[in-house]
Coordinates of N, CA and C in Angstrom, one line a residue:
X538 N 21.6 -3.9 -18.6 CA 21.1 -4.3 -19.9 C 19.8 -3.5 -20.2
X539 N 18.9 -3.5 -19.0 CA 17.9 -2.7 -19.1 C 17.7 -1.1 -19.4
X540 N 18.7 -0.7 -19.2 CA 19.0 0.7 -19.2 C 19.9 1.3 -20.6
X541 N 21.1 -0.2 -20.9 CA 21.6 0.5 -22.0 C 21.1 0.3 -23.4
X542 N 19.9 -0.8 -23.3 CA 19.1 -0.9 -24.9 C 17.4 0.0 -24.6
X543 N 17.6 0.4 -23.5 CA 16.6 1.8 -23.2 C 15.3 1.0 -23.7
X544 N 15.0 -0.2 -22.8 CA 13.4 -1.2 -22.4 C 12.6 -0.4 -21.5
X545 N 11.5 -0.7 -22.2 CA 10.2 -0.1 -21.6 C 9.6 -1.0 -21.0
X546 N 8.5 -0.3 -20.0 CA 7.8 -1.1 -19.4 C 6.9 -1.7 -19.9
X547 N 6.9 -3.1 -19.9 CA 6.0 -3.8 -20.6 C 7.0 -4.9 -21.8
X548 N 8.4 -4.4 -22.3 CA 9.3 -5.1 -22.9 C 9.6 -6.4 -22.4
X549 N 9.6 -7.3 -23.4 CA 10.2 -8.7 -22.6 C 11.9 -8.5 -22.7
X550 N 12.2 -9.5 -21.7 CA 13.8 -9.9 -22.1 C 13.9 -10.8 -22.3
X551 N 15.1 -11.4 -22.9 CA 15.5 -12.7 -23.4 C 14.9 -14.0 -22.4
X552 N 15.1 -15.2 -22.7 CA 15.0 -16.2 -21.7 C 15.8 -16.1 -20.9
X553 N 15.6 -17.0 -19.5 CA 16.5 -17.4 -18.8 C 18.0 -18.2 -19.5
X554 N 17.7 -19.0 -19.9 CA 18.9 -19.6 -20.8 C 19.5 -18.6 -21.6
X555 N 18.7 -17.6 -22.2 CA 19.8 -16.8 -22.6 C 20.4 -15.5 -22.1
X556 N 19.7 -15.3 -21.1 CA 20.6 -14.3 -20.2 C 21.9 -14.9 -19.3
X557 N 21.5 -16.1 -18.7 CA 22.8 -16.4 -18.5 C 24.0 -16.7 -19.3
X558 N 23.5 -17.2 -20.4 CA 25.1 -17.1 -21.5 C 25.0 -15.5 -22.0
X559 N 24.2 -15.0 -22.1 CA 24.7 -13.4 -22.6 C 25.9 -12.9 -21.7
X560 N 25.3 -13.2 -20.2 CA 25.7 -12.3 -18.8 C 26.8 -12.9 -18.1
X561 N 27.3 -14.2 -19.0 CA 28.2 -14.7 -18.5 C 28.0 -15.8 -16.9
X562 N 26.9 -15.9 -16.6 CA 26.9 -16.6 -15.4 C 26.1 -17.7 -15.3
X563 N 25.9 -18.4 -14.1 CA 25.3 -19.6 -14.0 C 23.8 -19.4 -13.9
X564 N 23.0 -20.5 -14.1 CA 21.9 -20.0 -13.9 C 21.6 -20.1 -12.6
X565 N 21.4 -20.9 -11.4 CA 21.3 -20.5 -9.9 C 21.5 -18.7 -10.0
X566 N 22.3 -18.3 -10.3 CA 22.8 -17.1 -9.6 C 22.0 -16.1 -10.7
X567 N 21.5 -16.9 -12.0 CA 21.0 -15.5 -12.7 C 19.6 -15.7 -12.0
X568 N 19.0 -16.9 -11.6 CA 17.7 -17.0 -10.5 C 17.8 -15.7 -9.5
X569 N 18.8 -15.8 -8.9 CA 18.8 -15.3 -7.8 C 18.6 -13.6 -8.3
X570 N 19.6 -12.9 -8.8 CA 19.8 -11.7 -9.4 C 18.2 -10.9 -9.8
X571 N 17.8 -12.5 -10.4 CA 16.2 -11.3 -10.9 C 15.1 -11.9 -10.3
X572 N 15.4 -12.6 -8.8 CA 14.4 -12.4 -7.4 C 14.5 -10.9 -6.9
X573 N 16.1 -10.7 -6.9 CA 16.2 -9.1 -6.2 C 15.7 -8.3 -6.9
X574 N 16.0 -8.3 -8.7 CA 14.7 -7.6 -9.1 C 13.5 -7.5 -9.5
X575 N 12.9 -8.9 -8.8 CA 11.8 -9.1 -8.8 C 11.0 -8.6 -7.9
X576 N 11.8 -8.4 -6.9 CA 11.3 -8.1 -5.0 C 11.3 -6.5 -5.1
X577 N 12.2 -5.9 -5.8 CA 12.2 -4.2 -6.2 C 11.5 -3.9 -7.2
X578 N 10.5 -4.7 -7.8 CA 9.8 -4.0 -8.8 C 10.5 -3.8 -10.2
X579 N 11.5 -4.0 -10.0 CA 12.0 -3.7 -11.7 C 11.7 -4.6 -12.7
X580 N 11.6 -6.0 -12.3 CA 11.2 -6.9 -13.8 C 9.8 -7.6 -12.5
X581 N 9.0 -7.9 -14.1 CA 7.9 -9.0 -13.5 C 7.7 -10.4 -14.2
X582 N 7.9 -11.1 -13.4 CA 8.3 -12.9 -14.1 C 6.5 -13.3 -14.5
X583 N 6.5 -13.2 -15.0 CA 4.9 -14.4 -15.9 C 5.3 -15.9 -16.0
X584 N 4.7 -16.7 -15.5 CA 4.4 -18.4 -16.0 C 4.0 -18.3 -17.4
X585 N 4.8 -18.9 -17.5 CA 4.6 -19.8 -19.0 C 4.9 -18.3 -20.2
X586 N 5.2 -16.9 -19.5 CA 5.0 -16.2 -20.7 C 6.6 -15.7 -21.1
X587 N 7.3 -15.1 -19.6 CA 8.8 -15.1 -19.6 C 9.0 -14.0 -18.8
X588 N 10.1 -13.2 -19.1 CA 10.3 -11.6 -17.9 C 9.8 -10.6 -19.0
X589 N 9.4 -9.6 -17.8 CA 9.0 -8.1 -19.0 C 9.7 -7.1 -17.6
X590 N 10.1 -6.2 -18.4 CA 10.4 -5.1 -17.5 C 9.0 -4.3 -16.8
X591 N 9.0 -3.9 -15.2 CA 7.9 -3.7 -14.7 C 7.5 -2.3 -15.6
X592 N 6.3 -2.1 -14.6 CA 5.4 -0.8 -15.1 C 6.2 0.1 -14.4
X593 N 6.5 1.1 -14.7 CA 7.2 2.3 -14.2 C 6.7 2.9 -12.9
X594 N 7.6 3.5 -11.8 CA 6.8 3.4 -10.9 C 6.2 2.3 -9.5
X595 N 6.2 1.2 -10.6 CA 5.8 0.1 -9.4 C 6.3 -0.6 -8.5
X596 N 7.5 0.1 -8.0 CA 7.9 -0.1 -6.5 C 8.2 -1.5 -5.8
X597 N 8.3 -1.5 -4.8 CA 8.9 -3.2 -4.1 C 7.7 -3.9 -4.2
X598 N 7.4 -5.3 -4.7 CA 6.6 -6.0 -4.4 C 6.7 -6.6 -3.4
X599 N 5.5 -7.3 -3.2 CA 5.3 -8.3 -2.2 C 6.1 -9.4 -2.2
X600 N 6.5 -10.1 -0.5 CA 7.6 -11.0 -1.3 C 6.3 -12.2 -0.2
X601 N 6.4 -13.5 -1.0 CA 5.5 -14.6 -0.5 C 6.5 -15.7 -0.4
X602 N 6.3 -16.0 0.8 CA 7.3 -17.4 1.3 C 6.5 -18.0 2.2
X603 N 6.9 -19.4 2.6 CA 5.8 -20.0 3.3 C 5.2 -19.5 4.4
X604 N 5.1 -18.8 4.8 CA 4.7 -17.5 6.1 C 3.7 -16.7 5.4
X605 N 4.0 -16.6 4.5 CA 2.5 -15.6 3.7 C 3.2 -14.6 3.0
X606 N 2.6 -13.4 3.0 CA 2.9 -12.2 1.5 C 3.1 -11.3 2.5
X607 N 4.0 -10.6 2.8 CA 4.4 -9.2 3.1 C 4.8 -8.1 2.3
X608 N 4.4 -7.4 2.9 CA 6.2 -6.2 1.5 C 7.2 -6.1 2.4
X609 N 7.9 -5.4 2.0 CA 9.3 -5.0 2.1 C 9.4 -4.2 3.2
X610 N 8.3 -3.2 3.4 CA 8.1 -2.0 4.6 C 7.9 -3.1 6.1
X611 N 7.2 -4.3 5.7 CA 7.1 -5.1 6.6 C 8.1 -5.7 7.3
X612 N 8.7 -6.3 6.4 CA 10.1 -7.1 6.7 C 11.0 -6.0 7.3
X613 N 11.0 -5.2 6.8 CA 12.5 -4.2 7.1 C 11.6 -4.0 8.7
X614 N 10.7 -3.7 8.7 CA 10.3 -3.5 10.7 C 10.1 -4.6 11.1
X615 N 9.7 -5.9 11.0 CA 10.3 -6.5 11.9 C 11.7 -6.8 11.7
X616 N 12.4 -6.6 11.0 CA 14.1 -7.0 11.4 C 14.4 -6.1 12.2
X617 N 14.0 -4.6 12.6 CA 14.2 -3.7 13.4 C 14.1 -4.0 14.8
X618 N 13.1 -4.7 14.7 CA 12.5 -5.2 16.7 C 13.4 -6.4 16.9
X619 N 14.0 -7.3 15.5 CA 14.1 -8.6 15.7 C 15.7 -8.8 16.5
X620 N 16.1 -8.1 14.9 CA 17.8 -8.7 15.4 C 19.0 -7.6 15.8
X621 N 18.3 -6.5 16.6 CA 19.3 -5.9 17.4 C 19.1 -6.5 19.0
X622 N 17.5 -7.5 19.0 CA 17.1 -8.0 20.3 C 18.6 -9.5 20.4
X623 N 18.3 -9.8 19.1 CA 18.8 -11.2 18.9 C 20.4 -10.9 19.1
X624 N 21.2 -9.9 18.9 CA 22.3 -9.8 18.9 C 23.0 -9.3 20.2
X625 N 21.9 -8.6 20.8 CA 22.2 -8.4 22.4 C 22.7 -9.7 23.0
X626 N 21.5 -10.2 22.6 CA 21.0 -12.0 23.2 C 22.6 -12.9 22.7
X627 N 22.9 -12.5 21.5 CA 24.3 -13.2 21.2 C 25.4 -12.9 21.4
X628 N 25.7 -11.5 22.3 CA 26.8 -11.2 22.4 C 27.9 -12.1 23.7
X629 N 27.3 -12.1 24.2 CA 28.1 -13.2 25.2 C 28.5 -14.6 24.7
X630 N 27.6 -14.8 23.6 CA 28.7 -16.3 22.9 C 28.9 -15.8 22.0
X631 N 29.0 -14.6 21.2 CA 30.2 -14.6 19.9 C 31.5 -14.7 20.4
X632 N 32.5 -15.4 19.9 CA 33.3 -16.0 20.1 C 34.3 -14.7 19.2
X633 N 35.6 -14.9 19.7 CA 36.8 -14.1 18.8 C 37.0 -14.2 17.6
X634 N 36.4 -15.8 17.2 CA 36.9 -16.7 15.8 C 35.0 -16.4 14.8
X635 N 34.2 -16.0 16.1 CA 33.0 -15.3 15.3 C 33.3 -13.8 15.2
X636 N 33.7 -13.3 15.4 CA 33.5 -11.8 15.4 C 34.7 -11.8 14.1
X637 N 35.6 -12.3 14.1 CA 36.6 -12.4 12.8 C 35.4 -12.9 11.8
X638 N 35.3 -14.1 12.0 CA 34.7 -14.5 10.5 C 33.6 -13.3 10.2
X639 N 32.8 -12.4 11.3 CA 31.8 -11.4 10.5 C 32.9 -10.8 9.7
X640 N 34.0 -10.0 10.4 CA 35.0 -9.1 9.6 C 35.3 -9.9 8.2
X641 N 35.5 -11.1 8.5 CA 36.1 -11.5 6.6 C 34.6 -11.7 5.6
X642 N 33.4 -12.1 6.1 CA 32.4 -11.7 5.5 C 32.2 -10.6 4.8
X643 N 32.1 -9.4 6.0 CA 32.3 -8.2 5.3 C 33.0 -8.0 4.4
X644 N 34.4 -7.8 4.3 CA 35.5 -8.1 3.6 C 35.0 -8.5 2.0
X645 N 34.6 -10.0 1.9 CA 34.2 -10.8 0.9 C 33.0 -10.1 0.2
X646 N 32.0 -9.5 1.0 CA 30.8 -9.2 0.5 C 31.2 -7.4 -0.3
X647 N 31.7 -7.2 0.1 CA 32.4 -6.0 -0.5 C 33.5 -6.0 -1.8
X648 N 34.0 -7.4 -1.9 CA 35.1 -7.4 -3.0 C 34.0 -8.3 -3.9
X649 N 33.1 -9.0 -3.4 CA 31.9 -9.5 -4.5 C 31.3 -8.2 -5.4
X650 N 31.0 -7.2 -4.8 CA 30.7 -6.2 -5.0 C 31.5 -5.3 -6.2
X651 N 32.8 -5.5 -5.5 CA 33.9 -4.6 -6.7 C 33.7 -5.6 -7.9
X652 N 34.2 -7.0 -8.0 CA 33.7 -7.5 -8.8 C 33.0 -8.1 -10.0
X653 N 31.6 -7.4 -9.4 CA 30.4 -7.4 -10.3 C 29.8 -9.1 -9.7
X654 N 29.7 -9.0 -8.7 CA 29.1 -10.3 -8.7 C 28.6 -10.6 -6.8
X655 N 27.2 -9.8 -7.6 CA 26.1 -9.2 -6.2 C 25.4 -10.4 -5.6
X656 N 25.6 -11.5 -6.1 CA 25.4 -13.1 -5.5 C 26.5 -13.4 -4.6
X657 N 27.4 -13.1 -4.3 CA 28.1 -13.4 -3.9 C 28.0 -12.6 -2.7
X658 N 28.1 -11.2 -2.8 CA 28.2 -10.5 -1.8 C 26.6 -10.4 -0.9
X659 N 25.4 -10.8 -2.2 CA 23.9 -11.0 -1.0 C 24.5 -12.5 0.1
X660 N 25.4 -13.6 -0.7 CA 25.3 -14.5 0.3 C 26.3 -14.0 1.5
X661 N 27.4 -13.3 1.1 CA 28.3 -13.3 2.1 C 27.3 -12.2 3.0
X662 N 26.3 -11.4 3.2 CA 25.2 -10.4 4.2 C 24.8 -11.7 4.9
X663 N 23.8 -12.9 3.9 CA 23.5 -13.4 4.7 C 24.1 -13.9 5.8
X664 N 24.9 -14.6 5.6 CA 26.0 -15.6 6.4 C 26.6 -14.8 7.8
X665 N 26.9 -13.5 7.4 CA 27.1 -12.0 8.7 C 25.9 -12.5 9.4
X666 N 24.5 -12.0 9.3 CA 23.3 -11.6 9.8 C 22.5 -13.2 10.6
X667 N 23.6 -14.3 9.6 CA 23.0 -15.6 10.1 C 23.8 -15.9 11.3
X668 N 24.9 -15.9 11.2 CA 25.7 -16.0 12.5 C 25.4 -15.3 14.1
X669 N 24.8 -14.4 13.6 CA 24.0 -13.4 14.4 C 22.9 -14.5 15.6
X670 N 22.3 -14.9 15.0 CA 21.3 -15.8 15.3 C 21.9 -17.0 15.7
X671 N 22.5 -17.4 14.9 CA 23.1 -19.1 15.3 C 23.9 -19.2 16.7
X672 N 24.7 -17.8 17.4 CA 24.9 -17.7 19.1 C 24.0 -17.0 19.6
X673 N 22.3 -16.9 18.9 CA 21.6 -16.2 20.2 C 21.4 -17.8 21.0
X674 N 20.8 -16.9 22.3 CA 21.0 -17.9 23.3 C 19.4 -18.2 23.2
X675 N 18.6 -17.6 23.0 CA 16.8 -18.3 22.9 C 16.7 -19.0 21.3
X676 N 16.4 -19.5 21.7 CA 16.3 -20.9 20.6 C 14.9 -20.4 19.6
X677 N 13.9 -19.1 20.1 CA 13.0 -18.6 18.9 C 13.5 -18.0 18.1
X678 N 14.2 -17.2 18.9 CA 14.6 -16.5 17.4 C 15.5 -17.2 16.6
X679 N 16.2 -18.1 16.6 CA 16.9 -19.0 15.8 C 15.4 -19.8 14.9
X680 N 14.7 -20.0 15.5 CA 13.4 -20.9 14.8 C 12.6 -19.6 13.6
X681 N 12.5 -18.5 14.4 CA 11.8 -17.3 13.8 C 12.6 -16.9 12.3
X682 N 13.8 -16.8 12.9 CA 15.0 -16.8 11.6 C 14.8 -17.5 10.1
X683 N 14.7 -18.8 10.6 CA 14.6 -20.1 10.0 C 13.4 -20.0 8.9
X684 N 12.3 -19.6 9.8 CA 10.9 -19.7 9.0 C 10.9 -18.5 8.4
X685 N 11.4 -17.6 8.5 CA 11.3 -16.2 7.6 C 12.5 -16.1 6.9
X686 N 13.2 -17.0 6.9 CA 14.6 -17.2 6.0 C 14.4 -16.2 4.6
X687 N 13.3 -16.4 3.5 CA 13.4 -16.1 2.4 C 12.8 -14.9 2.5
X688 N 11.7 -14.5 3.4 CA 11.6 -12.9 3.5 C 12.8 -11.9 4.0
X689 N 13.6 -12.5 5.0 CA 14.7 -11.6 5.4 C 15.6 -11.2 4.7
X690 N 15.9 -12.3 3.9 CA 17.1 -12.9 2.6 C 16.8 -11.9 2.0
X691 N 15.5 -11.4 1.2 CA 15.0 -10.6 0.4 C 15.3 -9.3 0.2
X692 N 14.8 -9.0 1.6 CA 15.1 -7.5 2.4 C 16.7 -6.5 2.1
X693 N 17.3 -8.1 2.2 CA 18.8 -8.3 2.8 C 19.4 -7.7 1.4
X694 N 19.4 -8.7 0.6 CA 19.5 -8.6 -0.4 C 18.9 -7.5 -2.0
X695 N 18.1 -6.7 -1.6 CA 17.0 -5.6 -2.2 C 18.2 -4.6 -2.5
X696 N 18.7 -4.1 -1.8 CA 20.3 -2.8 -1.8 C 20.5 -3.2 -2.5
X697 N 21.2 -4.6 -2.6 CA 22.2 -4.7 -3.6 C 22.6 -4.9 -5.0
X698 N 20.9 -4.5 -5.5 CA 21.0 -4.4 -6.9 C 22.0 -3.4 -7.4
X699 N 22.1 -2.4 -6.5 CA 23.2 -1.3 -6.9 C 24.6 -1.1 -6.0
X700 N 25.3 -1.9 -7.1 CA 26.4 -2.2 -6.3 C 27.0 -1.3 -5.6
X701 N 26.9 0.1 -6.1 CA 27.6 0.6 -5.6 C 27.1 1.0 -3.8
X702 N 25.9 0.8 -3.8 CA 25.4 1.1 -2.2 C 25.8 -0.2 -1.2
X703 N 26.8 -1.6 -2.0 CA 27.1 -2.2 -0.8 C 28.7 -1.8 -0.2
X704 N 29.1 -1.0 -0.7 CA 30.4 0.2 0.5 C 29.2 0.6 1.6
X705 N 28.3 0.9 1.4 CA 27.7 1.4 2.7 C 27.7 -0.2 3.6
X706 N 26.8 -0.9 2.9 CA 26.6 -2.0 3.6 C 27.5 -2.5 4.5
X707 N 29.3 -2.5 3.7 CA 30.1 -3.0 4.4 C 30.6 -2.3 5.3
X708 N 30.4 -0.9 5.5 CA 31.1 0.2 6.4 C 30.2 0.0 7.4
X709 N 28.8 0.2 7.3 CA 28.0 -0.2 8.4 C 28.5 -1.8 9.3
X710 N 28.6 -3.1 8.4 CA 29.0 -4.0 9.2 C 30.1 -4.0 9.8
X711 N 30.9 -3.0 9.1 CA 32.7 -3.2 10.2 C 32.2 -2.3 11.1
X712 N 31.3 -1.3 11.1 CA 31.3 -0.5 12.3 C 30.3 -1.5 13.6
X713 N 29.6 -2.9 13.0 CA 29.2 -3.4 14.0 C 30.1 -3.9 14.8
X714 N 31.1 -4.6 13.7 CA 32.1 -5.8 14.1 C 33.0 -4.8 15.2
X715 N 33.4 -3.6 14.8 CA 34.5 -3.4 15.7 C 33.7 -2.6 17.3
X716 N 32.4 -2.1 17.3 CA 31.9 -2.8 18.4 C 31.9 -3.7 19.3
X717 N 31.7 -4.8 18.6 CA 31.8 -5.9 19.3 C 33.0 -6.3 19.4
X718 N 34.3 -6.1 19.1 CA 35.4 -6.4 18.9 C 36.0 -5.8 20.6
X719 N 35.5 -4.6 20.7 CA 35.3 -4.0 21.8 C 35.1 -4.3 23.0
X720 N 33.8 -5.5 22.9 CA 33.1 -5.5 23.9 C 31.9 -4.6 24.2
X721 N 31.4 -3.7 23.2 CA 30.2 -3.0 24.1 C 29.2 -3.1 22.9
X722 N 28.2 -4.2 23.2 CA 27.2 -5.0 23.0 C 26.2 -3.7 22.6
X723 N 25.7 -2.8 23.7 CA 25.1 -1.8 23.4 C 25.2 -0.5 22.0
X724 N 26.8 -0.6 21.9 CA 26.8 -0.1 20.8 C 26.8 -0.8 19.3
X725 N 27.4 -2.2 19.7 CA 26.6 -3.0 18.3 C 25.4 -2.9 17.7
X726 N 24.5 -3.1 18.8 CA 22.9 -3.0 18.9 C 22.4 -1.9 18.1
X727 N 22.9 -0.5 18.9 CA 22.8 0.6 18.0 C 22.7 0.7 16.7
X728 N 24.4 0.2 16.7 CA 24.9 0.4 15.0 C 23.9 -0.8 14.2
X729 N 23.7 -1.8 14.6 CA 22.5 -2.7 13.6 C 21.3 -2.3 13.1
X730 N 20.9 -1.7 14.3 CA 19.5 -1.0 14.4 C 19.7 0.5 13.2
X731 N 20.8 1.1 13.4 CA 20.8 2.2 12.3 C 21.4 1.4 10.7
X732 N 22.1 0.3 10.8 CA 22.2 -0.4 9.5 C 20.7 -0.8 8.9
X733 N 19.8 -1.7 9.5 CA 18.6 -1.7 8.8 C 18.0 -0.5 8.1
X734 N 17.9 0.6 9.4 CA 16.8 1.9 9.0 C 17.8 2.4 7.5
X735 N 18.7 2.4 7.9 CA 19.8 2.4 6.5 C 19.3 1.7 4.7
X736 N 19.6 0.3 5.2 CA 19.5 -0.7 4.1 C 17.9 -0.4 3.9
X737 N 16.8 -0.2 4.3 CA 15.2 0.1 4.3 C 15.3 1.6 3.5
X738 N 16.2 2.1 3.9 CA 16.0 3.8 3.0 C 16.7 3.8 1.7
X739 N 17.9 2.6 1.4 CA 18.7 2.9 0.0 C 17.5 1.8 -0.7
X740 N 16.2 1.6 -0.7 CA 15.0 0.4 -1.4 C 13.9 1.7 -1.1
X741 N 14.6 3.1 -0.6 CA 12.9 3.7 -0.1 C 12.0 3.4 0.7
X742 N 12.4 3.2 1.9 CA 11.5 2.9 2.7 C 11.8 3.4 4.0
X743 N 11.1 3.9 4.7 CA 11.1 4.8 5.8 C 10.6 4.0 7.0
X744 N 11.9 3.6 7.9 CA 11.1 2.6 9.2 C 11.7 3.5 10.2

């Protein structure tokens, strides 16, 4: 919408109530849609005044969740140290009926995608990347997960403003899944660790 009535920076857009009947969707999910473009810099939300498309240029903001204010450069490096440690840590209890459900996640988050409907496919990442955590065997990083929930989510979710970059997303997760499908833990790890530096470069960011 932003692009085909050619808004400047500084333009307001309609309300919330009327973007979701314009756009066809609920409002939960139009919340959600313009956090991811709130977290990439494209729109900036005002109290009490409404949305305005950002200033040109102005890049990933800071994302604040109960843990404090990071950016984006932040989150994406610790998910780097975090959860190729955490998925080592899980590979001995992913289960066959877990390593499937990542594959149909993938699957889902990819046909959300074809779809037009990038809520669907940010939840179906999460739910991959949470399961991740939910068979690590140290109980911090499941706690660490937890408390950084809405910074990671963020991160997670930042790509997929442009749908077309979650085919990458999903090619990268099947190439975790059928690692692990395998059996060799080590090259899961790998391929996670190059999915982040991945998902951090299609937002611009170099980790």
């Amino acid at each position: 919408m932003i692009a085909e009535r050619h808004l400047k920076p500084g333009d307001a857009l309609p309300s919330q109530r009327e973007l979701a009947k314009r756009l066809g969707v609920s409002r939960p999910s139009l919340r959600e849609g313009l956090s991811m473009l709130e977290t990439l810099g494209v729109l900036r939300v005002e109290d009490r005044r409404g949305l305005f498309v950002a200033e040109a240029g102005a890049g990933p903001v800071r994302v604040t969740g109960l843990a404090g204010s990071y950016s984006l450069e932040e989150i994406y490096g610790f998910r780097l140290s975090l959860e190729p440690a955490a998925l080592s840590l899980a590979t001995g209890a992913l289960s066959g009926a877990d390593i499937s459900e990542m594959r149909h996640l993938t699957n889902r988050m990819l046909e959300g995608a074809l779809k037009n409907r990038p809520v669907v496919a940010g939840e179906c990442d999460t739910h991959f990347h949470d399961l991740i955590f939910d068979r690590c065997s140290n109980r911090i990083y499941r706690d660490v997960r937890r408390q950084f929930a809405r910074e990671l989510r963020e991160s997670q979710w930042a790509p997929m403003v442009v749908l077309d970059q979650v085919r990458d997303t999903a090619r990268e997760h099947h190439a975790i899944v059928d690692a692990l499908e395998k059996g060799n833990s080590k090259t899961a790890c790998e391929r996670l660790e190059n999915h982040i530096r991945l998902s951090a470069r299609r937002v611009n960011i170099q980790i």
